PDB file of C-alpha atoms in Angstrom:
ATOM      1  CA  UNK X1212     161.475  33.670 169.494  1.00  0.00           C
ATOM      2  CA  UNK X1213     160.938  31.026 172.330  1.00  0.00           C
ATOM      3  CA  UNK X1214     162.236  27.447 171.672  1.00  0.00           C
ATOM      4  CA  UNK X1215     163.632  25.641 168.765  1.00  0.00           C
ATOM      5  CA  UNK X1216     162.621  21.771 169.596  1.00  0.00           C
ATOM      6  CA  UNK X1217     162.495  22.069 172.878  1.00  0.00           C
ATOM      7  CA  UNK X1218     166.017  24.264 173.129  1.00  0.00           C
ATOM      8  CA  UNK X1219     166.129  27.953 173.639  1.00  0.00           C
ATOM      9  CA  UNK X1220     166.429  29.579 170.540  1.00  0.00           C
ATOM     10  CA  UNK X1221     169.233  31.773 171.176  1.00  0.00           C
ATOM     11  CA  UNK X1222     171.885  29.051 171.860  1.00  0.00           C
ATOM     12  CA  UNK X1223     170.889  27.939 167.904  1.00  0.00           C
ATOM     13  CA  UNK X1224     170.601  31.209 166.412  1.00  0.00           C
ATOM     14  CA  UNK X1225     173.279  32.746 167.871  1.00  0.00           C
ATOM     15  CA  UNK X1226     175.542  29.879 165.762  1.00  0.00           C
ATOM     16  CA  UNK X1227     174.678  31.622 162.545  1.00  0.00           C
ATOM     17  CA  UNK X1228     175.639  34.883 164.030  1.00  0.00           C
ATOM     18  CA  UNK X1229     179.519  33.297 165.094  1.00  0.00           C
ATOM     19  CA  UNK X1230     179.929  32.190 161.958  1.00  0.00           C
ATOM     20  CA  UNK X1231     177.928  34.919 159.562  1.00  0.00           C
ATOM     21  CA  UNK X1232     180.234  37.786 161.324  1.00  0.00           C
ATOM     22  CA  UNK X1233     183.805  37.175 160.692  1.00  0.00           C
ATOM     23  CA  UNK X1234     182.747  35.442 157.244  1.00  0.00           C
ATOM     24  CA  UNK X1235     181.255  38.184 156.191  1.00  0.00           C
ATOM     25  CA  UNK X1236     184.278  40.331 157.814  1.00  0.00           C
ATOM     26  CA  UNK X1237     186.826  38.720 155.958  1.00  0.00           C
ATOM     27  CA  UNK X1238     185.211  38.381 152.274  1.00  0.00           C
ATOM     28  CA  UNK X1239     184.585  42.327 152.794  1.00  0.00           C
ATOM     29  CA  UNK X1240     187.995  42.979 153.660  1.00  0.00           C
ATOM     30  CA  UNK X1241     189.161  40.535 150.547  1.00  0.00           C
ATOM     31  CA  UNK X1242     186.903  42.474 148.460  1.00  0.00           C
ATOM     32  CA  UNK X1243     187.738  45.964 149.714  1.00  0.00           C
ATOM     33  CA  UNK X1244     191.717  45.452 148.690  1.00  0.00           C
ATOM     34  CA  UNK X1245     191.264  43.426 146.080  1.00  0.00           C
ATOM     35  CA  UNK X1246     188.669  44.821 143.051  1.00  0.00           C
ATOM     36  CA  UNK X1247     188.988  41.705 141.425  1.00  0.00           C
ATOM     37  CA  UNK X1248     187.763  39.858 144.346  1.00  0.00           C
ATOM     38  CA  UNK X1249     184.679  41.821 144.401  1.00  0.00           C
ATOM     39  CA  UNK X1250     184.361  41.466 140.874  1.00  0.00           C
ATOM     40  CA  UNK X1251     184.008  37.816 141.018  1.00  0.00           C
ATOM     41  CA  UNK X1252     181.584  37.905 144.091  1.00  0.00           C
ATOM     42  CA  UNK X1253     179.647  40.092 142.537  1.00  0.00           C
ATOM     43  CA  UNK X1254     175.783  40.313 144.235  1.00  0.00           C
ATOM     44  CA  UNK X1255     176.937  37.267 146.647  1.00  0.00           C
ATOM     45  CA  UNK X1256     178.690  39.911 148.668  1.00  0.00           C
ATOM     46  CA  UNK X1257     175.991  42.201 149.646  1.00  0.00           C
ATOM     47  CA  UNK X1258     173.185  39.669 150.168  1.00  0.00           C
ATOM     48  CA  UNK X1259     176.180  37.501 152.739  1.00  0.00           C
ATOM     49  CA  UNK X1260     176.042  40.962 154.635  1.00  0.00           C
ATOM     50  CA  UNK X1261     172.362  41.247 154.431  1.00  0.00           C
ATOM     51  CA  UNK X1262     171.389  37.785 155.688  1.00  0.00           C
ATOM     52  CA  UNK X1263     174.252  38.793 158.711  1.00  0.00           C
ATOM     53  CA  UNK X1264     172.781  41.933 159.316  1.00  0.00           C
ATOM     54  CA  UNK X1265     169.039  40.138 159.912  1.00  0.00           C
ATOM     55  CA  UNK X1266     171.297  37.175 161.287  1.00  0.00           C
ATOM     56  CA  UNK X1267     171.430  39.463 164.564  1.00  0.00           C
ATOM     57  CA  UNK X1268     168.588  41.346 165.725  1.00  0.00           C
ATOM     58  CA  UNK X1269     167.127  37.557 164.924  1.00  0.00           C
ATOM     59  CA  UNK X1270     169.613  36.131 167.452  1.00  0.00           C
ATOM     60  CA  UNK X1271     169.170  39.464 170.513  1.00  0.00           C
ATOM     61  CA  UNK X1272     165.731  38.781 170.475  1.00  0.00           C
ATOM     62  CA  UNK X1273     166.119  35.114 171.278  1.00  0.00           C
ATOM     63  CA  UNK X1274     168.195  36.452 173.740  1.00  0.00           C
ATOM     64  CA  UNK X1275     166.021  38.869 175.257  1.00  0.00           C
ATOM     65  CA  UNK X1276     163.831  36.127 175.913  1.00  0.00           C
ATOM     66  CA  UNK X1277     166.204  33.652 177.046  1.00  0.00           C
ATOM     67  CA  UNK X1278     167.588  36.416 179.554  1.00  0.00           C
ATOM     68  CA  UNK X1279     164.136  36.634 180.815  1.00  0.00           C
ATOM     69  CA  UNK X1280     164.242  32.785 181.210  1.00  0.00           C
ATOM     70  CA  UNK X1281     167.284  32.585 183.284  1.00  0.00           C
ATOM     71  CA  UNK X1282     168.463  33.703 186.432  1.00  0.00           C
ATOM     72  CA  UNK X1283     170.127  37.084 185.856  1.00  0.00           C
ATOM     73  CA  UNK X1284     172.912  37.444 187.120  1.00  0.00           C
ATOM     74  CA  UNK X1285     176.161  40.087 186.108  1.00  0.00           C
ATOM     75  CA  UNK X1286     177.735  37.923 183.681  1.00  0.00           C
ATOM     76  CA  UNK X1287     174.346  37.279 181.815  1.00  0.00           C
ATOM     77  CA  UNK X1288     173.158  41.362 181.927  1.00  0.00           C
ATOM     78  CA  UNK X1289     177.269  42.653 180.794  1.00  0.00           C
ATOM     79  CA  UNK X1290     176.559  39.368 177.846  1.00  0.00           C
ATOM     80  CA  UNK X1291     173.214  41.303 176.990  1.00  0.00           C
ATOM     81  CA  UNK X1292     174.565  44.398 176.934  1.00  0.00           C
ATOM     82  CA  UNK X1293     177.889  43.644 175.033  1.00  0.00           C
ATOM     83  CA  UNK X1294     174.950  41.723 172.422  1.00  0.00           C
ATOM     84  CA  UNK X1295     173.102  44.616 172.122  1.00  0.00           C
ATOM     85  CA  UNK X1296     176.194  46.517 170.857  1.00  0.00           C
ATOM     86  CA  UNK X1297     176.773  44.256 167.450  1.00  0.00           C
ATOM     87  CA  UNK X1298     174.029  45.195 165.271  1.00  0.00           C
ATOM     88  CA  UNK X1299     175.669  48.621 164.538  1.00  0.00           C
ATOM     89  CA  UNK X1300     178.776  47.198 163.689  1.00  0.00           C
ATOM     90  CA  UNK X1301     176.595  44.118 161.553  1.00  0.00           C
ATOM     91  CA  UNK X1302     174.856  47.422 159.649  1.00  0.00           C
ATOM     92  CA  UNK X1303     178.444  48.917 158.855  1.00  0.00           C
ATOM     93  CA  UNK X1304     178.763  45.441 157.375  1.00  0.00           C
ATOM     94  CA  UNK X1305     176.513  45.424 154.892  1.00  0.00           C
ATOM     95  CA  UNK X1306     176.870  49.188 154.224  1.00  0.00           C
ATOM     96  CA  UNK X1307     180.314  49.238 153.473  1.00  0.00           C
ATOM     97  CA  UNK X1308     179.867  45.869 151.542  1.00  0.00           C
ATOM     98  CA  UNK X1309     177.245  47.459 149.180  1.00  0.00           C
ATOM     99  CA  UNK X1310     179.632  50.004 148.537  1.00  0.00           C
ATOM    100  CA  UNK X1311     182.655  47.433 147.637  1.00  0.00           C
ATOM    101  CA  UNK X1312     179.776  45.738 145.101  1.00  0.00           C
ATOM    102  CA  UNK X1313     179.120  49.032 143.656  1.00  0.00           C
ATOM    103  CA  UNK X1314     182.016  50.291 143.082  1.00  0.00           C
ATOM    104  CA  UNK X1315     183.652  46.866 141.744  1.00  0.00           C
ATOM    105  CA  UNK X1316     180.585  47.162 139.501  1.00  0.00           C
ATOM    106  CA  UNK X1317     180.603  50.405 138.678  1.00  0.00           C
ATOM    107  CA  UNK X1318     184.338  50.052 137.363  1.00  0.00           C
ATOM    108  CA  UNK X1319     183.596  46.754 135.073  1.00  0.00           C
ATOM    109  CA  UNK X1320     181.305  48.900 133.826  1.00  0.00           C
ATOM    110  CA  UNK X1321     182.640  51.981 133.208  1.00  0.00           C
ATOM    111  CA  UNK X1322     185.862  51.058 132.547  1.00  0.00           C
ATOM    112  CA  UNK X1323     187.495  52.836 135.163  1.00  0.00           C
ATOM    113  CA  UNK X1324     190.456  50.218 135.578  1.00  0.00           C
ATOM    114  CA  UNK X1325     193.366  50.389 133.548  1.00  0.00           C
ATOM    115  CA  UNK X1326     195.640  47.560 132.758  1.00  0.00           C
ATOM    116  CA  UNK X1327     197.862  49.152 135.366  1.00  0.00           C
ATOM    117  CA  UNK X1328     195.274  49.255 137.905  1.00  0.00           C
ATOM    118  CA  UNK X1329     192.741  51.334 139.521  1.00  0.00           C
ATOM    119  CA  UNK X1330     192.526  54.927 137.543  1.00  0.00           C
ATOM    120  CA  UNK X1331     194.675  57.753 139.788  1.00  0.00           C
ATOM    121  CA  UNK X1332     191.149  59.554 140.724  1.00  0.00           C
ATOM    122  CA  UNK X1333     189.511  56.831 141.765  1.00  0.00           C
ATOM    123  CA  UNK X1334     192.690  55.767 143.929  1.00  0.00           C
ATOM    124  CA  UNK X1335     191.771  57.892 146.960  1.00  0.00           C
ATOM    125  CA  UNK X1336     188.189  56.579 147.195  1.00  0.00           C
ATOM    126  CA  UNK X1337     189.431  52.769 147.114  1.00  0.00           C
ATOM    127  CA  UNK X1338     191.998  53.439 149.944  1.00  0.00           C
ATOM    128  CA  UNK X1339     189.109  55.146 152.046  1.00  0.00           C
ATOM    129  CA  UNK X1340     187.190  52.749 151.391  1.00  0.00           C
ATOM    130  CA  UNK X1341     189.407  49.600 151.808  1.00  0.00           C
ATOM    131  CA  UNK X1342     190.509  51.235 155.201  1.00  0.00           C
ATOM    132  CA  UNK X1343     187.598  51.414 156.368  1.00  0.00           C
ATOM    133  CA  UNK X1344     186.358  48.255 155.162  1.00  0.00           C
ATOM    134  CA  UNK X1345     189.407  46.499 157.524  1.00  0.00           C
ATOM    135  CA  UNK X1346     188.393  48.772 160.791  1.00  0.00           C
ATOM    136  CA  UNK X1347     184.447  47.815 160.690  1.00  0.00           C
ATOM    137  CA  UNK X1348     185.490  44.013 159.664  1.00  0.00           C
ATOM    138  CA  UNK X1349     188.143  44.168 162.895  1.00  0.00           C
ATOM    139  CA  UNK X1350     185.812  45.588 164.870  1.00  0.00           C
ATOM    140  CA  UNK X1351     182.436  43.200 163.930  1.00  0.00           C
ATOM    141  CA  UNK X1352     184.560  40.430 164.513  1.00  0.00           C
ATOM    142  CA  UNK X1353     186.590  41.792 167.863  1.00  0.00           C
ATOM    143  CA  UNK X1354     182.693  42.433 169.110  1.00  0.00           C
ATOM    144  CA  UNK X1355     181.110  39.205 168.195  1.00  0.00           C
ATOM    145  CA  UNK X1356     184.353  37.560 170.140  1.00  0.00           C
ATOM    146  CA  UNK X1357     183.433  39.464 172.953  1.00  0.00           C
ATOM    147  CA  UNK X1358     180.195  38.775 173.317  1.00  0.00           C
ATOM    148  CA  UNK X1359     180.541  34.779 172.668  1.00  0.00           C
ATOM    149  CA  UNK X1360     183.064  34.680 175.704  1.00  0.00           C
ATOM    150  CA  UNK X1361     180.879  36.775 178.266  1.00  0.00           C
ATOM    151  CA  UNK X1362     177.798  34.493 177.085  1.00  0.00           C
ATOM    152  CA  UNK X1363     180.240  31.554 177.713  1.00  0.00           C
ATOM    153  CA  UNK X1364     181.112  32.824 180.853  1.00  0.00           C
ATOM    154  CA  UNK X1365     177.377  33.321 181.917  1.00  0.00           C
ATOM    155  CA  UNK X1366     176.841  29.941 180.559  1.00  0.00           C
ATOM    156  CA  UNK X1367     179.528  27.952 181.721  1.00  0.00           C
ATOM    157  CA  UNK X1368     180.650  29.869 184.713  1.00  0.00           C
ATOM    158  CA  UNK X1369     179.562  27.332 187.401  1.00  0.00           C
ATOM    159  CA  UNK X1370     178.117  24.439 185.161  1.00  0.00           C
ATOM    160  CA  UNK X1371     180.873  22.350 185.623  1.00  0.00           C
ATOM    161  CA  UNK X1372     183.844  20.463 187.523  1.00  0.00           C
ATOM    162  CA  UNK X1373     187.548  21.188 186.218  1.00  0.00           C
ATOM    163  CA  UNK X1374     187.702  17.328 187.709  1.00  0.00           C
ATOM    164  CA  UNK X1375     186.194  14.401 185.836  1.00  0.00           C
ATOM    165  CA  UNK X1376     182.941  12.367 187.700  1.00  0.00           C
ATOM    166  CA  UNK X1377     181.564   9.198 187.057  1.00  0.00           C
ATOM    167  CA  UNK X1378     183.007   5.875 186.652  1.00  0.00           C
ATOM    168  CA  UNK X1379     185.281   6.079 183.246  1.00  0.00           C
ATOM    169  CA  UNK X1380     188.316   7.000 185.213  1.00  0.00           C
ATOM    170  CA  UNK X1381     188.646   2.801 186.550  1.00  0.00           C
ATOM    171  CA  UNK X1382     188.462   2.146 182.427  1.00  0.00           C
ATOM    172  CA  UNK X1383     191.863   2.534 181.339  1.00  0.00           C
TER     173      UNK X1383
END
């Protein structure tokens, strides 16, 4: 991955991966505590994770060559490294959301919810897995925070004046 009309790719791609992350986060988490939620987002759940998951070795390879396109500096090398820690955290993701679409589809199925809820030995198993469902979602979407202020940082860092230029300031 080079350029997208004329503009690195990475500053485009990386857009999907900003938004893809914490969506994905949340409608896991949602679906995690909430079987019915998963229930009505049936498939739609694991293929959001999926297209996230490809969403970001798509976007650290645009970076890679970007990085090699740029002056490197310590700001751009700590937002490469920090970048090359999300796809982990992106494949617990979609993991943990084909689980949540499994089991949510494995009780309509089965039967396994009562009209009082979840059925006592399959409690345990939804805890774990809603629990872990919220500390890869906080995670993901702690990460991709990081890593879109240190690329801001590298971006921005001296690529502008706190104090306005140019002659709009005599248009009031």
């Amino acid at each position: 991955m080079s350029l997208i009309n004329g503009l690195p790719a990475h500053v485009l791609i990386v857009h999907f991966v900003v938004v893809l992350v914490p969506l994905t986060a949340l409608a896991l988490a949602v679906c995690a505590i909430w079987t019915s939620a998963a229930q009505r987002m049936g498939i739609v759940l694991p293929l959001l994770a999926l297209v996230t998951l490809v969403s970001v070795p798509l976007a650290t390879q645009a970076g890679d060559w970007l990085e090699a396109h740029v002056d490197s500096n310590a700001l751009v090398r700590r937002h490469a490294d920090l970048g090359d820690g999300l796809l982990p955290w992106a494949g617990g993701l979609f993991l943990l959301a084909v689980l949540v679409w499994w089991a949510a589809r494995r009780a309509t199925t089965s039967g396994s919810e009562t009209s009082r809820g979840i059925r006592p030995s399959a409690a345990p198993v939804r805890i774990a897995m809603a629990v872990l469902s919220l500390v890869i979602a906080a995670g993901a979407s702690v990460d991709v925070y990081r890593i879109g202020d240190s690329g801001a940082k590298a971006a921005w860092h001296d690529g502008y004046s706190k104090t306005a230029s140019g002659g709009d300031e005599d248009d009031h």
